[in-house]
């Protein structure tokens, strides 16, 4: 992983550690602001748009005050029960 944040968050994802470093609600707001700035500059942000949608879904599921690693909850909600995100992460 390219950054210290990515390495820390990867461990939190694998460990399903939702102790707060940056809340879903905070990351949702930050991603909205970045996406707005990108649009104003005429820059596409397709990956950010997907992340923003997942953060919004995670907050709607009641995890707005959890760490951004709780995004797994939205991925799991979209997934087939036999292919849950927690099970997929165990392969890595």
Coordinates of C-alpha atoms in Angstrom, one line a residue:
X1 CA 0.0 0.0 0.0
X2 CA 1.3 3.4 -0.9
X3 CA 0.5 5.4 2.3
X4 CA 0.6 5.1 6.0
X5 CA -3.2 5.7 6.1
X6 CA -3.8 2.9 3.7
X7 CA -1.7 0.5 5.7
X8 CA -3.5 1.3 8.9
X9 CA -6.9 1.1 7.3
X10 CA -6.1 -2.2 5.7
X11 CA -5.4 -3.7 9.1
X12 CA -8.6 -2.2 10.5
X13 CA -10.6 -3.6 7.6
X14 CA -9.2 -7.1 8.0
X15 CA -9.7 -6.9 11.8
X16 CA -13.2 -5.4 11.5
X17 CA -11.9 -2.7 13.8
X18 CA -14.4 0.1 13.8
X19 CA -12.9 2.1 16.6
X20 CA -12.9 5.7 15.4
X21 CA -10.0 7.4 13.7
X22 CA -12.1 9.1 11.1
X23 CA -15.9 8.7 11.1
X24 CA -18.0 7.6 8.2
X25 CA -19.9 10.9 8.5
X26 CA -16.7 12.9 8.4
X27 CA -15.3 11.0 5.4
X28 CA -18.7 11.3 3.6
X29 CA -18.6 15.1 4.0
X30 CA -14.9 15.3 2.9
X31 CA -15.6 13.2 -0.1
X32 CA -18.5 15.4 -1.0
X33 CA -16.4 18.5 -0.8
X34 CA -13.7 16.9 -3.0
X35 CA -16.2 15.7 -5.5
X36 CA -17.8 19.2 -5.7
X37 CA -14.3 20.7 -6.3
X38 CA -13.5 18.2 -9.0
X39 CA -16.8 18.9 -10.8
X40 CA -16.2 22.6 -10.6
X41 CA -12.8 22.0 -12.2
X42 CA -14.3 19.8 -14.9
X43 CA -12.6 16.7 -13.6
X44 CA -14.3 13.3 -13.4
X45 CA -14.0 11.4 -10.1
X46 CA -15.6 8.0 -10.7
X47 CA -13.8 6.2 -7.9
X48 CA -14.6 8.9 -5.4
X49 CA -18.2 8.8 -6.5
X50 CA -18.4 5.1 -5.7
X51 CA -16.7 5.6 -2.4
X52 CA -19.1 8.5 -1.6
X53 CA -22.1 6.3 -2.3
X54 CA -20.7 3.5 -0.1
X55 CA -20.1 5.9 2.8
X56 CA -23.6 7.3 2.4
X57 CA -25.0 3.7 2.5
X58 CA -22.9 2.9 5.6
X59 CA -24.2 6.0 7.4
X60 CA -27.8 5.1 6.4
X61 CA -27.2 1.6 8.0
X62 CA -26.5 3.4 11.3
X63 CA -22.7 3.5 11.2
X64 CA -22.1 7.2 10.8
X65 CA -20.2 7.5 14.0
X66 CA -18.0 4.4 13.3
X67 CA -14.6 4.5 11.7
X68 CA -14.5 4.6 8.0
X69 CA -13.5 0.9 8.0
X70 CA -17.2 0.3 8.7
X71 CA -17.7 0.8 5.0
X72 CA -17.6 -3.0 5.0
X73 CA -21.2 -2.9 6.3
X74 CA -22.4 -1.3 3.1
X75 CA -20.4 -3.7 1.0
X76 CA -21.8 -6.6 2.9
X77 CA -25.3 -5.2 2.6
X78 CA -24.8 -5.2 -1.2
X79 CA -23.3 -8.7 -1.3
X80 CA -24.7 -12.2 -1.5
X81 CA -24.6 -13.8 2.0
X82 CA -22.2 -16.4 0.6
X83 CA -19.7 -13.8 -0.6
X84 CA -19.6 -11.4 2.4
X85 CA -16.9 -8.8 2.5
X86 CA -15.5 -10.3 5.8
X87 CA -15.1 -13.6 4.1
X88 CA -13.4 -12.1 1.1
X89 CA -10.9 -10.2 3.2
X90 CA -9.8 -13.4 4.9
X91 CA -8.1 -14.3 1.6
X92 CA -5.7 -11.3 1.8

